[in-house]
mmCIF file of C-alpha atoms and ligand atoms in Angstrom:
data_model
loop_
_atom_site.group_PDB
_atom_site.id
_atom_site.type_symbol
_atom_site.label_atom_id
_atom_site.label_comp_id
_atom_site.label_asym_id
_atom_site.label_seq_id
_atom_site.Cartn_x
_atom_site.Cartn_y
_atom_site.Cartn_z
ATOM 1 C CA MET A 1177 26.818 -17.700 39.917
ATOM 2 C CA THR A 1178 23.590 -17.576 41.824
ATOM 3 C CA ALA A 1179 20.885 -20.085 41.015
ATOM 4 C CA PHE A 1180 19.593 -18.839 37.682
ATOM 5 C CA TRP A 1181 15.965 -19.494 38.534
ATOM 6 C CA THR A 1182 16.115 -16.918 41.288
ATOM 7 C CA GLU A 1183 17.378 -14.254 38.768
ATOM 8 C CA PRO A 1184 14.814 -11.514 38.055
ATOM 9 C CA ASP A 1185 15.227 -12.046 34.362
ATOM 10 C CA PHE A 1186 14.357 -15.798 34.579
ATOM 11 C CA ASP A 1187 10.995 -16.208 32.846
ATOM 12 C CA ASP A 1188 10.268 -19.924 33.041
ATOM 13 C CA HIS A 1189 13.046 -20.576 30.451
ATOM 14 C CA GLU A 1190 12.791 -24.144 29.238
ATOM 15 C CA LEU A 1191 16.502 -24.841 29.259
ATOM 16 C CA VAL A 1192 19.491 -23.049 30.774
ATOM 17 C CA GLN A 1193 22.784 -24.833 30.327
ATOM 18 C CA LEU A 1194 26.220 -24.013 31.549
ATOM 19 C CA VAL A 1195 28.919 -25.429 29.203
ATOM 20 C CA ARG A 1196 32.475 -25.967 30.280
ATOM 21 C CA ASP A 1197 35.426 -27.433 28.252
ATOM 22 C CA HIS A 1198 38.629 -27.514 30.116
ATOM 23 C CA GLU A 1199 40.900 -28.133 27.105
ATOM 24 C CA SER A 1200 39.799 -25.117 25.121
ATOM 25 C CA GLY A 1201 38.853 -22.944 28.084
ATOM 26 C CA LEU A 1202 35.257 -22.566 26.866
ATOM 27 C CA THR A 1203 32.706 -21.252 29.336
ATOM 28 C CA ALA A 1204 29.290 -20.631 27.807
ATOM 29 C CA ILE A 1205 25.677 -20.421 28.666
ATOM 30 C CA ILE A 1206 22.964 -21.670 26.307
ATOM 31 C CA ALA A 1207 19.419 -20.557 27.059
ATOM 32 C CA VAL A 1208 16.287 -21.632 25.413
ATOM 33 C CA HIS A 1209 13.297 -19.579 26.570
ATOM 34 C CA SER A 1210 10.446 -21.167 24.577
ATOM 35 C CA SER A 1211 10.229 -23.923 21.963
ATOM 36 C CA HIS A 1212 6.446 -23.521 21.649
ATOM 37 C CA LEU A 1213 6.734 -22.527 17.968
ATOM 38 C CA GLY A 1214 9.871 -24.451 17.070
ATOM 39 C CA PRO A 1215 13.574 -24.893 18.055
ATOM 40 C CA GLY A 1216 14.950 -22.030 20.134
ATOM 41 C CA ALA A 1217 16.803 -19.871 17.523
ATOM 42 C CA GLY A 1218 19.042 -16.895 18.217
ATOM 43 C CA GLY A 1219 22.649 -15.937 17.921
ATOM 44 C CA THR A 1220 25.802 -16.456 20.012
ATOM 45 C CA ARG A 1221 27.358 -13.481 21.733
ATOM 46 C CA PHE A 1222 31.048 -13.463 22.475
ATOM 47 C CA TRP A 1223 31.692 -10.931 25.173
ATOM 48 C CA HIS A 1224 33.876 -10.256 28.151
ATOM 49 C CA TYR A 1225 31.512 -9.959 31.185
ATOM 50 C CA ALA A 1226 32.742 -8.271 34.412
ATOM 51 C CA GLU A 1227 30.639 -10.710 36.386
ATOM 52 C CA PRO A 1228 29.280 -14.233 35.456
ATOM 53 C CA LYS A 1229 25.861 -12.963 36.616
ATOM 54 C CA ASP A 1230 25.957 -10.387 33.835
ATOM 55 C CA ALA A 1231 26.437 -13.171 31.335
ATOM 56 C CA MET A 1232 23.457 -15.013 32.776
ATOM 57 C CA ARG A 1233 21.318 -11.964 32.690
ATOM 58 C CA ASP A 1234 22.276 -11.467 28.910
ATOM 59 C CA ALA A 1235 21.434 -15.060 28.069
ATOM 60 C CA LEU A 1236 18.008 -14.955 29.869
ATOM 61 C CA ARG A 1237 16.949 -11.506 28.500
ATOM 62 C CA LEU A 1238 18.213 -12.124 24.983
ATOM 63 C CA SER A 1239 16.661 -15.565 24.626
ATOM 64 C CA ARG A 1240 13.274 -14.272 25.808
ATOM 65 C CA GLY A 1241 13.635 -11.403 23.328
ATOM 66 C CA MET A 1242 14.187 -13.972 20.492
ATOM 67 C CA SER A 1243 10.965 -15.779 21.575
ATOM 68 C CA TYR A 1244 9.110 -12.570 21.041
ATOM 69 C CA LYS A 1245 10.931 -11.541 17.823
ATOM 70 C CA ASN A 1246 10.611 -14.875 16.103
ATOM 71 C CA ALA A 1247 6.921 -15.243 17.071
ATOM 72 C CA MET A 1248 5.966 -11.769 15.900
ATOM 73 C CA ALA A 1249 7.861 -12.463 12.607
ATOM 74 C CA GLY A 1250 5.673 -15.466 11.977
ATOM 75 C CA LEU A 1251 8.634 -17.792 11.982
ATOM 76 C CA PRO A 1252 8.359 -21.494 13.061
ATOM 77 C CA MET A 1253 11.121 -20.914 15.623
ATOM 78 C CA GLY A 1254 11.167 -20.497 19.332
ATOM 79 C CA GLY A 1255 13.639 -18.271 21.265
ATOM 80 C CA GLY A 1256 17.199 -19.078 22.317
ATOM 81 C CA LYS A 1257 20.508 -17.374 22.775
ATOM 82 C CA ALA A 1258 24.083 -18.366 23.735
ATOM 83 C CA VAL A 1259 26.736 -16.283 25.386
ATOM 84 C CA ILE A 1260 30.438 -17.322 25.429
ATOM 85 C CA LEU A 1261 32.175 -15.709 28.344
ATOM 86 C CA ALA A 1262 35.320 -14.385 26.786
ATOM 87 C CA ASP A 1263 38.504 -13.534 28.741
ATOM 88 C CA ALA A 1264 39.607 -9.809 28.989
ATOM 89 C CA ASP A 1265 41.560 -10.136 25.808
ATOM 90 C CA LYS A 1266 38.633 -11.714 23.943
ATOM 91 C CA THR A 1267 40.796 -14.684 23.040
ATOM 92 C CA LYS A 1268 39.067 -16.894 20.516
ATOM 93 C CA SER A 1269 40.357 -20.198 19.109
ATOM 94 C CA ASP A 1270 39.278 -22.890 16.765
ATOM 95 C CA GLY A 1271 39.256 -25.311 19.711
ATOM 96 C CA LEU A 1272 36.887 -23.090 21.620
ATOM 97 C CA LEU A 1273 34.498 -22.758 18.657
ATOM 98 C CA ASP A 1274 34.666 -26.569 18.107
ATOM 99 C CA ALA A 1275 33.767 -27.196 21.715
ATOM 100 C CA PHE A 1276 30.955 -24.734 21.416
ATOM 101 C CA GLY A 1277 29.694 -26.430 18.238
ATOM 102 C CA ASP A 1278 29.796 -29.889 20.087
ATOM 103 C CA ALA A 1279 27.704 -28.311 22.940
ATOM 104 C CA VAL A 1280 25.067 -27.035 20.431
ATOM 105 C CA ASP A 1281 25.011 -30.422 18.707
ATOM 106 C CA ALA A 1282 24.515 -32.233 21.896
ATOM 107 C CA LEU A 1283 21.175 -30.418 22.374
ATOM 108 C CA GLY A 1284 19.963 -32.331 19.249
ATOM 109 C CA GLY A 1285 18.365 -29.328 17.588
ATOM 110 C CA LYS A 1286 16.612 -27.744 20.642
ATOM 111 C CA TYR A 1287 18.856 -24.694 19.984
ATOM 112 C CA VAL A 1288 19.857 -23.232 16.613
ATOM 113 C CA THR A 1289 22.626 -20.782 16.742
ATOM 114 C CA ALA A 1290 23.849 -17.826 14.489
ATOM 115 C CA GLU A 1291 26.078 -14.804 14.642
ATOM 116 C CA ASP A 1292 25.726 -12.086 17.274
ATOM 117 C CA VAL A 1293 28.037 -9.464 18.764
ATOM 118 C CA GLY A 1294 31.653 -10.750 18.631
ATOM 119 C CA ILE A 1295 30.925 -13.688 16.358
ATOM 120 C CA SER A 1296 31.734 -13.489 12.717
ATOM 121 C CA GLU A 1297 30.367 -15.433 9.663
ATOM 122 C CA ALA A 1298 33.705 -17.250 9.568
ATOM 123 C CA ASP A 1299 33.202 -18.313 13.175
ATOM 124 C CA MET A 1300 29.851 -19.767 12.365
ATOM 125 C CA VAL A 1301 31.268 -21.670 9.450
ATOM 126 C CA ARG A 1302 33.733 -23.133 11.907
ATOM 127 C CA VAL A 1303 30.929 -24.029 14.363
ATOM 128 C CA SER A 1304 28.941 -25.557 11.441
ATOM 129 C CA GLN A 1305 31.687 -28.166 11.108
ATOM 130 C CA ARG A 1306 30.543 -29.650 14.352
ATOM 131 C CA THR A 1307 26.752 -29.194 14.169
ATOM 132 C CA ALA A 1308 24.070 -28.646 11.509
ATOM 133 C CA HIS A 1309 22.080 -26.490 13.924
ATOM 134 C CA VAL A 1310 23.520 -23.217 12.667
ATOM 135 C CA SER A 1311 21.916 -20.363 10.608
ATOM 136 C CA GLY A 1312 23.400 -17.319 9.072
ATOM 137 C CA LEU A 1313 25.967 -19.156 6.825
ATOM 138 C CA PRO A 1314 27.166 -17.752 3.710
ATOM 139 C CA VAL A 1315 25.066 -18.444 0.628
ATOM 140 C CA ASP A 1316 25.812 -18.618 -3.113
ATOM 141 C CA GLY A 1317 24.340 -15.942 -5.340
ATOM 142 C CA GLU A 1318 22.174 -12.913 -4.748
ATOM 143 C CA ASP A 1319 18.832 -14.697 -5.150
ATOM 144 C CA ALA A 1320 19.091 -16.914 -2.100
ATOM 145 C CA ALA A 1321 17.960 -16.214 1.541
ATOM 146 C CA GLY A 1322 20.742 -15.963 4.107
ATOM 147 C CA GLY A 1323 24.163 -14.286 4.124
ATOM 148 C CA ASP A 1324 24.708 -10.927 5.819
ATOM 149 C CA PRO A 1325 21.433 -10.155 7.587
ATOM 150 C CA GLY A 1326 22.148 -6.323 7.751
ATOM 151 C CA PRO A 1327 20.508 -5.383 4.376
ATOM 152 C CA PHE A 1328 17.397 -7.394 5.146
ATOM 153 C CA THR A 1329 17.090 -5.812 8.587
ATOM 154 C CA ALA A 1330 17.471 -2.367 6.985
ATOM 155 C CA MET A 1331 14.836 -3.166 4.390
ATOM 156 C CA GLY A 1332 12.252 -4.068 7.149
ATOM 157 C CA ILE A 1333 13.126 -0.912 9.164
ATOM 158 C CA TYR A 1334 12.577 1.220 6.018
ATOM 159 C CA HIS A 1335 9.146 -0.286 5.453
ATOM 160 C CA GLY A 1336 8.404 0.091 9.215
ATOM 161 C CA ILE A 1337 9.397 3.780 9.095
ATOM 162 C CA LYS A 1338 7.076 4.315 6.151
ATOM 163 C CA ALA A 1339 4.208 2.639 8.097
ATOM 164 C CA ALA A 1340 4.898 4.912 11.147
ATOM 165 C CA VAL A 1341 4.996 8.061 9.053
ATOM 166 C CA GLN A 1342 1.693 7.074 7.399
ATOM 167 C CA HIS A 1343 0.081 6.223 10.862
ATOM 168 C CA LYS A 1344 1.298 9.295 12.775
ATOM 169 C CA LEU A 1345 1.900 11.984 10.148
ATOM 170 C CA LYS A 1346 -0.647 10.754 7.536
ATOM 171 C CA ARG A 1347 1.958 11.030 4.783
ATOM 172 C CA ASP A 1348 2.237 8.384 2.135
ATOM 173 C CA THR A 1349 5.917 8.793 1.248
ATOM 174 C CA LEU A 1350 9.114 9.755 2.928
ATOM 175 C CA GLU A 1351 9.525 12.748 0.537
ATOM 176 C CA GLY A 1352 10.503 15.738 2.721
ATOM 177 C CA VAL A 1353 10.395 13.587 5.952
ATOM 178 C CA HIS A 1354 13.258 14.551 8.326
ATOM 179 C CA ILE A 1355 14.995 11.468 9.799
ATOM 180 C CA ALA A 1356 17.728 11.747 12.420
ATOM 181 C CA LEU A 1357 19.667 8.537 12.272
ATOM 182 C CA GLN A 1358 21.926 7.243 15.099
ATOM 183 C CA GLY A 1359 24.560 4.699 13.854
ATOM 184 C CA ALA A 1360 25.752 4.539 10.344
ATOM 185 C CA GLY A 1361 26.745 0.833 10.412
ATOM 186 C CA SER A 1362 25.502 -2.055 8.520
ATOM 187 C CA VAL A 1363 21.834 -1.534 9.392
ATOM 188 C CA GLY A 1364 21.764 2.286 9.728
ATOM 189 C CA SER A 1365 23.521 2.915 6.379
ATOM 190 C CA GLY A 1366 21.038 0.689 4.642
ATOM 191 C CA VAL A 1367 18.013 2.474 6.183
ATOM 192 C CA ALA A 1368 19.575 5.869 5.344
ATOM 193 C CA ARG A 1369 20.119 4.935 1.715
ATOM 194 C CA LEU A 1370 16.592 3.517 1.180
ATOM 195 C CA ALA A 1371 15.032 6.548 2.925
ATOM 196 C CA ALA A 1372 17.080 9.116 1.016
ATOM 197 C CA LYS A 1373 16.256 7.459 -2.300
ATOM 198 C CA GLU A 1374 12.603 8.272 -1.508
ATOM 199 C CA GLY A 1375 13.411 11.919 -0.731
ATOM 200 C CA ALA A 1376 13.787 11.841 3.093
ATOM 201 C CA ARG A 1377 16.012 14.539 4.560
ATOM 202 C CA MET A 1378 18.755 12.769 6.479
ATOM 203 C CA THR A 1379 20.639 13.915 9.534
ATOM 204 C CA ILE A 1380 23.211 11.235 10.460
ATOM 205 C CA ALA A 1381 25.477 10.576 13.472
ATOM 206 C CA ASP A 1382 28.026 7.921 14.452
ATOM 207 C CA ILE A 1383 30.688 7.797 17.097
ATOM 208 C CA ASP A 1384 32.890 7.186 14.054
ATOM 209 C CA ALA A 1385 32.371 10.835 12.874
ATOM 210 C CA GLY A 1386 34.044 10.117 9.508
ATOM 211 C CA ARG A 1387 31.649 7.296 8.766
ATOM 212 C CA ALA A 1388 28.640 9.697 9.447
ATOM 213 C CA GLU A 1389 30.161 12.459 7.317
ATOM 214 C CA GLN A 1390 30.801 10.081 4.387
ATOM 215 C CA LEU A 1391 27.277 8.769 4.386
ATOM 216 C CA ALA A 1392 25.823 12.240 4.753
ATOM 217 C CA GLU A 1393 27.826 13.470 1.844
ATOM 218 C CA GLU A 1394 26.776 10.521 -0.296
ATOM 219 C CA LEU A 1395 23.169 11.105 0.452
ATOM 220 C CA GLY A 1396 23.094 14.953 0.442
ATOM 221 C CA GLY A 1397 22.295 14.970 4.153
ATOM 222 C CA GLU A 1398 23.881 16.526 7.222
ATOM 223 C CA ALA A 1399 26.261 14.940 9.749
ATOM 224 C CA VAL A 1400 25.934 15.832 13.380
ATOM 225 C CA SER A 1401 27.755 14.712 16.523
ATOM 226 C CA ALA A 1402 26.805 11.471 18.222
ATOM 227 C CA ASP A 1403 25.918 13.449 21.355
ATOM 228 C CA ALA A 1404 23.504 15.687 19.481
ATOM 229 C CA VAL A 1405 21.434 13.374 17.362
ATOM 230 C CA GLN A 1406 18.995 12.299 19.970
ATOM 231 C CA GLY A 1407 17.816 15.744 20.620
ATOM 232 C CA ILE A 1408 17.510 16.977 17.050
ATOM 233 C CA ALA A 1409 14.093 18.380 16.003
ATOM 234 C CA CYS A 1410 12.924 15.937 13.372
ATOM 235 C CA ASP A 1411 9.966 13.780 12.274
ATOM 236 C CA VAL A 1412 11.620 10.373 12.908
ATOM 237 C CA PHE A 1413 14.468 9.459 15.322
ATOM 238 C CA SER A 1414 15.932 6.238 14.120
ATOM 239 C CA PRO A 1415 18.273 4.472 16.612
ATOM 240 C CA ASN A 1416 20.520 1.990 14.830
ATOM 241 C CA ALA A 1417 23.446 1.718 17.196
ATOM 242 C CA LEU A 1418 23.108 0.921 20.913
ATOM 243 C CA GLY A 1419 20.314 -0.432 23.222
ATOM 244 C CA ALA A 1420 18.917 1.242 26.350
ATOM 245 C CA ILE A 1421 18.982 4.688 24.708
ATOM 246 C CA LEU A 1422 15.338 5.258 25.848
ATOM 247 C CA ASP A 1423 15.849 5.905 29.520
ATOM 248 C CA ASP A 1424 14.513 8.864 31.554
ATOM 249 C CA GLU A 1425 17.087 11.296 30.229
ATOM 250 C CA GLY A 1426 17.045 9.958 26.586
ATOM 251 C CA ILE A 1427 13.203 10.182 26.380
ATOM 252 C CA ALA A 1428 13.302 13.720 27.759
ATOM 253 C CA ARG A 1429 15.663 14.733 25.029
ATOM 254 C CA LEU A 1430 13.580 13.439 22.118
ATOM 255 C CA ASP A 1431 12.193 16.125 19.825
ATOM 256 C CA CYS A 1432 10.454 13.911 17.271
ATOM 257 C CA ALA A 1433 7.069 12.461 16.323
ATOM 258 C CA ILE A 1434 8.232 8.843 15.826
ATOM 259 C CA VAL A 1435 11.016 6.566 17.173
ATOM 260 C CA ALA A 1436 11.669 3.781 14.707
ATOM 261 C CA GLY A 1437 15.009 2.019 14.275
ATOM 262 C CA GLY A 1438 16.850 -1.247 14.400
ATOM 263 C CA ALA A 1439 18.844 -1.271 17.712
ATOM 264 C CA ASN A 1440 17.920 -4.104 19.964
ATOM 265 C CA ASN A 1441 16.458 -3.468 23.434
ATOM 266 C CA GLN A 1442 16.002 0.325 22.917
ATOM 267 C CA LEU A 1443 13.884 0.669 26.091
ATOM 268 C CA ALA A 1444 16.119 0.748 29.121
ATOM 269 C CA ARG A 1445 13.406 -0.625 31.437
ATOM 270 C CA ALA A 1446 9.896 -1.934 30.686
ATOM 271 C CA HIS A 1447 8.186 1.278 32.031
ATOM 272 C CA HIS A 1448 10.048 3.532 29.469
ATOM 273 C CA GLY A 1449 7.662 2.440 26.714
ATOM 274 C CA GLU A 1450 4.798 4.223 28.591
ATOM 275 C CA GLN A 1451 7.007 7.306 29.017
ATOM 276 C CA VAL A 1452 7.516 7.556 25.282
ATOM 277 C CA ALA A 1453 3.847 7.158 24.661
ATOM 278 C CA ALA A 1454 3.024 9.715 27.364
ATOM 279 C CA ARG A 1455 5.058 12.290 25.346
ATOM 280 C CA GLY A 1456 2.835 11.611 22.391
ATOM 281 C CA ILE A 1457 5.696 9.942 20.442
ATOM 282 C CA LEU A 1458 4.894 6.822 18.265
ATOM 283 C CA TYR A 1459 7.208 3.929 19.093
ATOM 284 C CA ALA A 1460 7.840 0.992 16.708
ATOM 285 C CA PRO A 1461 8.755 -1.986 18.941
ATOM 286 C CA ASP A 1462 12.338 -2.879 18.160
ATOM 287 C CA TYR A 1463 11.980 -6.634 17.874
ATOM 288 C CA VAL A 1464 9.063 -6.212 15.377
ATOM 289 C CA ILE A 1465 10.655 -3.644 13.099
ATOM 290 C CA ASN A 1466 14.137 -5.186 13.101
ATOM 291 C CA ALA A 1467 13.176 -8.761 12.251
ATOM 292 C CA GLY A 1468 14.225 -8.672 8.545
ATOM 293 C CA GLY A 1469 17.632 -10.275 9.228
ATOM 294 C CA ILE A 1470 16.221 -13.111 11.344
ATOM 295 C CA ILE A 1471 13.606 -13.796 8.659
ATOM 296 C CA SER A 1472 16.371 -14.147 6.068
ATOM 297 C CA VAL A 1473 18.723 -16.348 8.133
ATOM 298 C CA THR A 1474 15.896 -18.526 9.359
ATOM 299 C CA LEU A 1475 14.602 -19.192 5.837
ATOM 300 C CA GLU A 1476 18.173 -20.100 4.891
ATOM 301 C CA TYR A 1477 18.308 -22.536 7.767
ATOM 302 C CA LEU A 1478 14.931 -24.121 6.990
ATOM 303 C CA CYS A 1479 15.825 -24.374 3.294
ATOM 304 C CA ARG A 1480 19.100 -26.080 4.119
ATOM 305 C CA THR A 1481 17.780 -28.524 6.735
ATOM 306 C CA LYS A 1482 14.129 -29.072 5.725
ATOM 307 C CA GLY A 1483 14.025 -28.342 2.019
ATOM 308 C CA ASN A 1484 11.721 -25.247 2.439
ATOM 309 C CA PRO A 1485 11.659 -22.503 -0.272
ATOM 310 C CA CYS A 1486 14.681 -20.294 0.057
ATOM 311 C CA ASP A 1487 14.565 -17.817 -2.786
ATOM 312 C CA ILE A 1488 14.840 -14.147 -2.016
ATOM 313 C CA ASN A 1489 11.226 -13.413 -2.923
ATOM 314 C CA GLU A 1490 10.035 -15.430 0.054
ATOM 315 C CA VAL A 1491 12.267 -13.398 2.311
ATOM 316 C CA ARG A 1492 10.920 -10.135 0.726
ATOM 317 C CA LYS A 1493 7.335 -11.242 1.019
ATOM 318 C CA ARG A 1494 7.739 -11.882 4.723
ATOM 319 C CA ILE A 1495 9.642 -8.629 5.311
ATOM 320 C CA ALA A 1496 6.781 -6.782 3.578
ATOM 321 C CA GLN A 1497 4.490 -8.036 6.379
ATOM 322 C CA ILE A 1498 6.335 -6.081 9.010
ATOM 323 C CA PRO A 1499 4.376 -2.836 8.488
ATOM 324 C CA GLY A 1500 1.090 -4.680 8.721
ATOM 325 C CA ARG A 1501 2.094 -6.056 12.081
ATOM 326 C CA LEU A 1502 3.257 -2.706 13.311
ATOM 327 C CA GLU A 1503 -0.065 -1.094 12.231
ATOM 328 C CA GLN A 1504 -1.937 -3.767 14.094
ATOM 329 C CA ILE A 1505 0.036 -2.986 17.258
ATOM 330 C CA TRP A 1506 -0.541 0.719 16.938
ATOM 331 C CA GLN A 1507 -4.282 0.396 16.262
ATOM 332 C CA GLU A 1508 -4.587 -1.785 19.415
ATOM 333 C CA SER A 1509 -2.553 0.799 21.301
ATOM 334 C CA ASP A 1510 -4.759 3.695 20.028
ATOM 335 C CA ARG A 1511 -7.916 1.715 20.988
ATOM 336 C CA THR A 1512 -6.847 0.585 24.446
ATOM 337 C CA GLY A 1513 -4.405 3.262 25.562
ATOM 338 C CA VAL A 1514 -1.810 0.602 26.336
ATOM 339 C CA SER A 1515 1.676 1.524 25.010
ATOM 340 C CA PRO A 1516 2.872 -0.128 21.759
ATOM 341 C CA ASP A 1517 5.726 -2.034 23.413
ATOM 342 C CA GLN A 1518 3.278 -3.597 25.929
ATOM 343 C CA VAL A 1519 0.687 -4.422 23.259
ATOM 344 C CA SER A 1520 3.393 -6.135 21.351
ATOM 345 C CA ASP A 1521 4.760 -8.088 24.303
ATOM 346 C CA ARG A 1522 1.227 -9.308 25.013
ATOM 347 C CA MET A 1523 0.656 -10.431 21.372
ATOM 348 C CA ALA A 1524 4.006 -12.204 21.418
ATOM 349 C CA GLN A 1525 3.236 -13.937 24.772
ATOM 350 C CA LYS A 1526 -0.019 -15.165 23.385
ATOM 351 C CA LEU A 1527 1.583 -16.544 20.239
ATOM 352 C CA ILE A 1528 4.130 -18.552 22.434
ATOM 353 C CA GLY A 1529 1.395 -19.713 24.823
ATOM 354 C CA ARG A 1530 2.385 -17.801 27.781
HETATM 355 P P1 NAD B 2582 27.354 -2.199 13.188
HETATM 356 O O1 NAD B 2582 28.393 -2.432 14.108
HETATM 357 O O2 NAD B 2582 27.476 -2.468 11.720
HETATM 358 O O3 NAD B 2582 26.888 -0.631 13.238
HETATM 359 C C1 NAD B 2582 26.759 0.097 14.469
HETATM 360 C C2 NAD B 2582 27.170 1.498 14.231
HETATM 361 O O4 NAD B 2582 26.771 2.291 15.408
HETATM 362 C C3 NAD B 2582 28.680 1.665 14.075
HETATM 363 O O5 NAD B 2582 28.992 2.458 12.955
HETATM 364 C C4 NAD B 2582 29.131 2.310 15.372
HETATM 365 O O6 NAD B 2582 30.296 3.170 15.249
HETATM 366 C C5 NAD B 2582 27.861 3.096 15.684
HETATM 367 N N1 NAD B 2582 27.697 3.596 17.067
HETATM 368 C C6 NAD B 2582 28.036 2.879 18.268
HETATM 369 N N2 NAD B 2582 27.712 3.581 19.311
HETATM 370 C C7 NAD B 2582 27.233 4.698 18.906
HETATM 371 C C8 NAD B 2582 26.707 5.905 19.538
HETATM 372 N N3 NAD B 2582 26.682 6.024 20.861
HETATM 373 N N4 NAD B 2582 26.289 6.905 18.809
HETATM 374 C C9 NAD B 2582 26.188 6.830 17.439
HETATM 375 N N5 NAD B 2582 26.732 5.730 16.747
HETATM 376 C C10 NAD B 2582 27.209 4.679 17.531
HETATM 377 O O7 NAD B 2582 25.979 -2.889 13.711
HETATM 378 P P2 NAD B 2582 24.599 -3.226 12.952
HETATM 379 O O8 NAD B 2582 24.682 -4.618 12.478
HETATM 380 O O9 NAD B 2582 24.344 -2.134 12.060
HETATM 381 O O10 NAD B 2582 23.537 -3.178 14.243
HETATM 382 C C11 NAD B 2582 23.086 -1.949 14.688
HETATM 383 C C12 NAD B 2582 22.035 -2.271 15.774
HETATM 384 O O11 NAD B 2582 21.002 -3.068 15.134
HETATM 385 C C13 NAD B 2582 22.531 -3.118 16.943
HETATM 386 O O12 NAD B 2582 21.821 -2.638 18.095
HETATM 387 C C14 NAD B 2582 22.086 -4.480 16.596
HETATM 388 O O13 NAD B 2582 21.928 -5.328 17.822
HETATM 389 C C15 NAD B 2582 20.758 -4.168 15.892
HETATM 390 N N6 NAD B 2582 20.364 -5.306 14.954
HETATM 391 C C16 NAD B 2582 21.135 -5.617 13.937
HETATM 392 C C17 NAD B 2582 20.684 -6.598 13.061
HETATM 393 C C18 NAD B 2582 21.540 -6.971 11.796
HETATM 394 O O14 NAD B 2582 20.942 -7.629 10.956
HETATM 395 N N7 NAD B 2582 22.758 -6.572 11.713
HETATM 396 C C19 NAD B 2582 19.470 -7.221 13.267
HETATM 397 C C20 NAD B 2582 18.692 -6.859 14.344
HETATM 398 C C21 NAD B 2582 19.143 -5.898 15.209
#
């Protein structure tokens, strides 16, 4: 691994720690980008990386992204992320999770972990036996913050799409608005159900074609192939699957007025935000519109550790602020000609004192 501070994605991260545990075979990187607003919070990714430098890049980029996301969501948390470097078979053991929990605990609360790709709720419960610095744990009852973040993320995206439709198309409801949705998983299916309930016309795609067809049938929409969805003529293209879909080719294919969805890191490179804007398409910055889940799991954590309010209404109240934040970004973008992603990055940087 090269010195991490020479990596292009190093952005004055406050802490980058390599963790090794010989007994369990754990190799992990914990990165805290900023603790300006609170402890560095963000999930743990369990992934097999071709090269250690890819793991470092993920840890650096994702932890910075969490700084921006938490700041823009108005949460008293900084940005952090952990990656566990899995072997090719992605072998996971209790010993490995215990060693990871010990490493998180040793940081004394500078980093608060949660689930991310490859880490389940059950894994986090195991980690929580070694450290209290864990969010996203299961909760009792439907009236508490926390638990599966997917439905909360979907709720925020639904409100964000409505705000985008109002800003760009001057329409007050989603009645008759055509949404092409990529990814019918936890987040995408939640967005689709909420939008369809309001009368949106849904076109749905997933690499699991059966999943898309089932959801389309439930909602009276249409299923299309995963290859086709990004080029469908529609009002809103809503990406809820992969990142990096907005590259040169992906942007050229768009035939929509708005891009608004939950996938993380939708812009392949920083300059792609300008390309989307240059095509006259309104973009909802991903880390602003998809913050519903982090709002829920963070309130659960603050409730458990600090006695803060943790009822569901507090989560809903904060998620309802997402459209206002997006509107502020778009107005600033309209006024200055700077693309929404860059306006948002600057707002976030200011909030974290950078
Ligand atoms: P998920 O695994 O439940 O669903 C993802 C879906 O996308 C799956 O159905 C999968 O088959 C489909 N998919 C994968 N590649 C595809 C492709 N090329 N074309 C069409 N469909 C494809 O995941 P999720 O929790 O719904 O997360 C979706 C996205 O939202 C991810 O980018 C995730 O990082 C982001 N996100 C999720 C949350 C959350 O609370 N779950 C929060 C913030 C951001």
